[in-house]
Structure formats: C-alpha cells, structure tokens
mmCIF file of C-alpha atoms in Angstrom:
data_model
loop_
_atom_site.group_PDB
_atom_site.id
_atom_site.type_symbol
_atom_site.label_atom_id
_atom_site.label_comp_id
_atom_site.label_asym_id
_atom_site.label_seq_id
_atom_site.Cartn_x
_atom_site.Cartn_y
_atom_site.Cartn_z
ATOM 1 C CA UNK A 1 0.000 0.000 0.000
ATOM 2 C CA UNK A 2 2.565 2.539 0.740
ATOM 3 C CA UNK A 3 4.442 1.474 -2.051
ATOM 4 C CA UNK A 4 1.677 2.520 -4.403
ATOM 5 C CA UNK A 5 1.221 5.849 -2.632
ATOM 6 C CA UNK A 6 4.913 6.700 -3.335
ATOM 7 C CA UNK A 7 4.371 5.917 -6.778
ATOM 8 C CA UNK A 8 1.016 7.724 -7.455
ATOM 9 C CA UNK A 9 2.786 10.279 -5.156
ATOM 10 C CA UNK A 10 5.928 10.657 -7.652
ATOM 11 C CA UNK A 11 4.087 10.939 -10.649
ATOM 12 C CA UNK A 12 2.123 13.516 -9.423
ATOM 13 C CA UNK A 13 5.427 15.436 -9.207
ATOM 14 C CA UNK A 14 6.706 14.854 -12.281
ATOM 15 C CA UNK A 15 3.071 15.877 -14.161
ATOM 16 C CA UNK A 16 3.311 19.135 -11.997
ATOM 17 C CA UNK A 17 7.180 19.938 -13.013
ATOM 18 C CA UNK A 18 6.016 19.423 -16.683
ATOM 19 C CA UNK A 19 3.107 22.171 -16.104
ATOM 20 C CA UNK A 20 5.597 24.569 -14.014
ATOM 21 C CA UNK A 21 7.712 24.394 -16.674
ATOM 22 C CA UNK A 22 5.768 24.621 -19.481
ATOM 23 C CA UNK A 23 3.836 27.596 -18.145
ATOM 24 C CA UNK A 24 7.441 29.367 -17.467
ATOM 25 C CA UNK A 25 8.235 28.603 -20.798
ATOM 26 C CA UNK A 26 5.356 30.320 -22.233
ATOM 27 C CA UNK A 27 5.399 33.592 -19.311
ATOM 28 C CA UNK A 28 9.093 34.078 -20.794
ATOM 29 C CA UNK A 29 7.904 34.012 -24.865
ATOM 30 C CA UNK A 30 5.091 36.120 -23.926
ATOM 31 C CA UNK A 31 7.674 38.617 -22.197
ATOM 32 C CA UNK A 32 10.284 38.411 -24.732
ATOM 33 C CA UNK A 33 7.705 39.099 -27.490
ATOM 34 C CA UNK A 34 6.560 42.145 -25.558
ATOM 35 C CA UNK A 35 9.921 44.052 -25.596
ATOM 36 C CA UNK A 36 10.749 45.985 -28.442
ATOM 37 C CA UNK A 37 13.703 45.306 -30.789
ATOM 38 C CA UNK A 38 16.017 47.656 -29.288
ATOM 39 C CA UNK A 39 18.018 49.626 -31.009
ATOM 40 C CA UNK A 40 15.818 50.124 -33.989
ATOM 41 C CA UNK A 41 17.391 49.072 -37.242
ATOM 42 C CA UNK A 42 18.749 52.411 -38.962
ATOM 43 C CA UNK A 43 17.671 54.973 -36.210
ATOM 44 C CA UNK A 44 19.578 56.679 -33.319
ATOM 45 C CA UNK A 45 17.702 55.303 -30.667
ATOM 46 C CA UNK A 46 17.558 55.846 -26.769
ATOM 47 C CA UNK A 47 15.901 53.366 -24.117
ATOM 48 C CA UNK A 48 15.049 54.029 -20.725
ATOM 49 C CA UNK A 49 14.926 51.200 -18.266
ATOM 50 C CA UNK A 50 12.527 51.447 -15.858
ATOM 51 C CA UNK A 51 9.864 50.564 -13.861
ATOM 52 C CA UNK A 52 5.815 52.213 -13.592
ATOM 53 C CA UNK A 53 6.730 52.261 -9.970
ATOM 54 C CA UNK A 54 9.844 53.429 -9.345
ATOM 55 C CA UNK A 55 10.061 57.315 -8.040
ATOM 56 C CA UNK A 56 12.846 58.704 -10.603
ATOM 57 C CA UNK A 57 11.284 56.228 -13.121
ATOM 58 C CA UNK A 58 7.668 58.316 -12.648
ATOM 59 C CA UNK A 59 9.589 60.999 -12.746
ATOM 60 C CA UNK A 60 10.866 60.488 -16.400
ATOM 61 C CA UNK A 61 7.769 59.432 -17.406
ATOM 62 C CA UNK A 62 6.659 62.841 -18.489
ATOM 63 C CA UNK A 63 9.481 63.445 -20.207
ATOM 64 C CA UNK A 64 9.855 60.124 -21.929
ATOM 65 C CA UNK A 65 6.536 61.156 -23.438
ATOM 66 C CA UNK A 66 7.444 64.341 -24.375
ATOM 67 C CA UNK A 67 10.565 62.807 -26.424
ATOM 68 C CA UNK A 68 8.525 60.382 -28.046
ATOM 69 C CA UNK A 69 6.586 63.061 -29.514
ATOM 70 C CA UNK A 70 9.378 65.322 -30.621
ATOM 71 C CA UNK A 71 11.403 62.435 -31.930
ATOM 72 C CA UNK A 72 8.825 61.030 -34.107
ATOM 73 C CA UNK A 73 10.598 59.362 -37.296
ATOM 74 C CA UNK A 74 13.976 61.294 -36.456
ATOM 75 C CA UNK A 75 15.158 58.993 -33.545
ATOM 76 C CA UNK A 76 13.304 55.685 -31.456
ATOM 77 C CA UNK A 77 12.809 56.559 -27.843
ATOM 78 C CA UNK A 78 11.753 53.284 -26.131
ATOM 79 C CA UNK A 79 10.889 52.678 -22.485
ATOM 80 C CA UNK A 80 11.049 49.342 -20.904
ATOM 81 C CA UNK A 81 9.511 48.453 -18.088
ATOM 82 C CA UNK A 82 12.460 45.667 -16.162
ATOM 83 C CA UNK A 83 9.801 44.779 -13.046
ATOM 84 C CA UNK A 84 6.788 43.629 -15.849
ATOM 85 C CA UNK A 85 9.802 42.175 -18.009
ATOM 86 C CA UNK A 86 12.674 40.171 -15.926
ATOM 87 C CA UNK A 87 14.597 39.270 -18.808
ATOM 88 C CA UNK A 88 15.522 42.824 -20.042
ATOM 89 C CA UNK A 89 17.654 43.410 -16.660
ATOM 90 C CA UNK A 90 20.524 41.126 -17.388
ATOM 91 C CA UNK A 91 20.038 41.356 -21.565
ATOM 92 C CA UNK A 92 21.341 45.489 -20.826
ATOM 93 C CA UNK A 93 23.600 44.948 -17.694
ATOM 94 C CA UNK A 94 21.523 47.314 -15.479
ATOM 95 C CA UNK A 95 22.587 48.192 -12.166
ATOM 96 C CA UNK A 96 20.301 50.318 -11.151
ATOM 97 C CA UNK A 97 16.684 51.999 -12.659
ATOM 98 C CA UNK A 98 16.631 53.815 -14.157
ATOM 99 C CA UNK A 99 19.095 53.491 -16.855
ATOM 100 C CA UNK A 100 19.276 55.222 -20.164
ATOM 101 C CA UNK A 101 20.975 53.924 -22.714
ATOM 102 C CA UNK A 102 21.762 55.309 -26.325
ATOM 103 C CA UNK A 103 22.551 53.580 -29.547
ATOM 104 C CA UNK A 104 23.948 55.723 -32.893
ATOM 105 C CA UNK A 105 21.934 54.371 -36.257
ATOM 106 C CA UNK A 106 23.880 51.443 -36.411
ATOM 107 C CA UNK A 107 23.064 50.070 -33.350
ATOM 108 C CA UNK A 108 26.256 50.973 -31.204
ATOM 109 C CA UNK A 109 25.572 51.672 -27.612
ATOM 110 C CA UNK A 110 27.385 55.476 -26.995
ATOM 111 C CA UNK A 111 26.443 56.461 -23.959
ATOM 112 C CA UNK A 112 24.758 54.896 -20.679
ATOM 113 C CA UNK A 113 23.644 57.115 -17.906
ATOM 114 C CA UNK A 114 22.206 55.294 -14.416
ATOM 115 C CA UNK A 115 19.622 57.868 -12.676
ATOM 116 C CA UNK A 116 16.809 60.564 -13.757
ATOM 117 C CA UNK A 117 18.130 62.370 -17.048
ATOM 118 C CA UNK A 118 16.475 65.447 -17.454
ATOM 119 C CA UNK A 119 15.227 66.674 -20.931
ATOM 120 C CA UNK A 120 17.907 69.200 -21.798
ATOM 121 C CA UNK A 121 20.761 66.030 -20.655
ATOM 122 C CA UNK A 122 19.406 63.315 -23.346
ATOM 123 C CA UNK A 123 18.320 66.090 -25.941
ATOM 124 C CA UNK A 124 22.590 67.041 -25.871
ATOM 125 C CA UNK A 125 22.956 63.502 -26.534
ATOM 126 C CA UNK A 126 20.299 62.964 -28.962
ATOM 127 C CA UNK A 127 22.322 66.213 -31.011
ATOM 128 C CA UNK A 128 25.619 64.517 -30.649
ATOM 129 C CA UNK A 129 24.637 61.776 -33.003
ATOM 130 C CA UNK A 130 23.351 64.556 -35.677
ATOM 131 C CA UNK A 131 19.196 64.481 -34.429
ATOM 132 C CA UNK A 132 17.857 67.518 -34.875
#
C-alpha cells in the first residue's frame, strides 16, 4: 500500500514539473515578445529602463513622453519596463533603474547614464549623433 502511494505520489510530481515548466516557458515568450527590438534598425535610438513604480522612473515618465513626440521618425525613444519584463535586466547589464541607454543608427551603444536624465541632458545627446 505505501508502495503505491509513493508511486502515485511521484508521478504527481513529475506531471506538476512538466506544467511549471511549461507555463514558465510560455510567461518568458510572452515577455520576450513584448519588448521591443532595441536599437531600432537604422535609427539613433535611446531606451530608458525602468519601472511604472519606481520614483525617478515616474519621474521620467513625463518626459519620456514628451521625447517620443518630438522624436517622431527622427530617432526611437523606447521605455522598458524591467519589473513587468525580468529578462531585459541582465540582456542590458543594469545596475540600477533607471538606466538610459543610447545607440547611434547602427546600433552601437554610446552612452549609458544610471539615474533621472532630465530633458535638456538626453536632448545634448540625442544632437551629438546629428538628431535635430
């Protein structure tokens, strides 16, 4: 009898480390497909990484915004959000949120600043690669 509990018992566990994993596997492809390919092809391109929640983060949010709207088919401004996507920590080497990093056109990373960035700090940088 207790040898078929065991049993029954084991392949429980193994039917439930199949779902876990599974279900991972999918949370990750859903994640991954939500980030945007960063830098974009052809365009100088700056990404902030981020969270909704974090205070400097909410901070830049305005501004972020702003940029996107000024920058509109001249350069990509992309915000990532690193607490709704996991993976996008370690893929830019972040030590601390925020962090903005900048690519030229062909994808180079230039520059990488850790902190709020005010406007008039990522607009000098946006210049330096010839944005107007």
């Amino acid at each position: 009898m207790r040898k078929y509990f065991v049993q029954s018992l084991l392949r429980t566990l193994v039917v439930l480390a199949a779902i876990v994993l599974v279900s991972t596997s999918a949370i990750s492809k859903v994640r991954a497909e939500q980030l945007p390919q960063v830098p974009v092809p052809g365009m100088v391109t700056m990404v902030d990484l981020g969270a909704k929640q974090c205070i400097p983060c909410k901070l830049m949010a305005p501004i972020i915004e702003e940029l996107v709207k000024e920058y509109q088919g001249r350069a990509a401004i992309v915000f990532i959000d690193v607490w709704d996507n996991p993976d996008a920590g370690p893929k830019y080497g972040l030590r601390a949120i925020p962090t903005q990093i900048f690519y030229d056109a062909k994808g180079l990373e230039i520059s990488r600043h850790e902190g709020f960035m005010d406007k008039k700090s990522i607009v000098a940088v946006l210049q330096q690669q010839g944005v107007k």
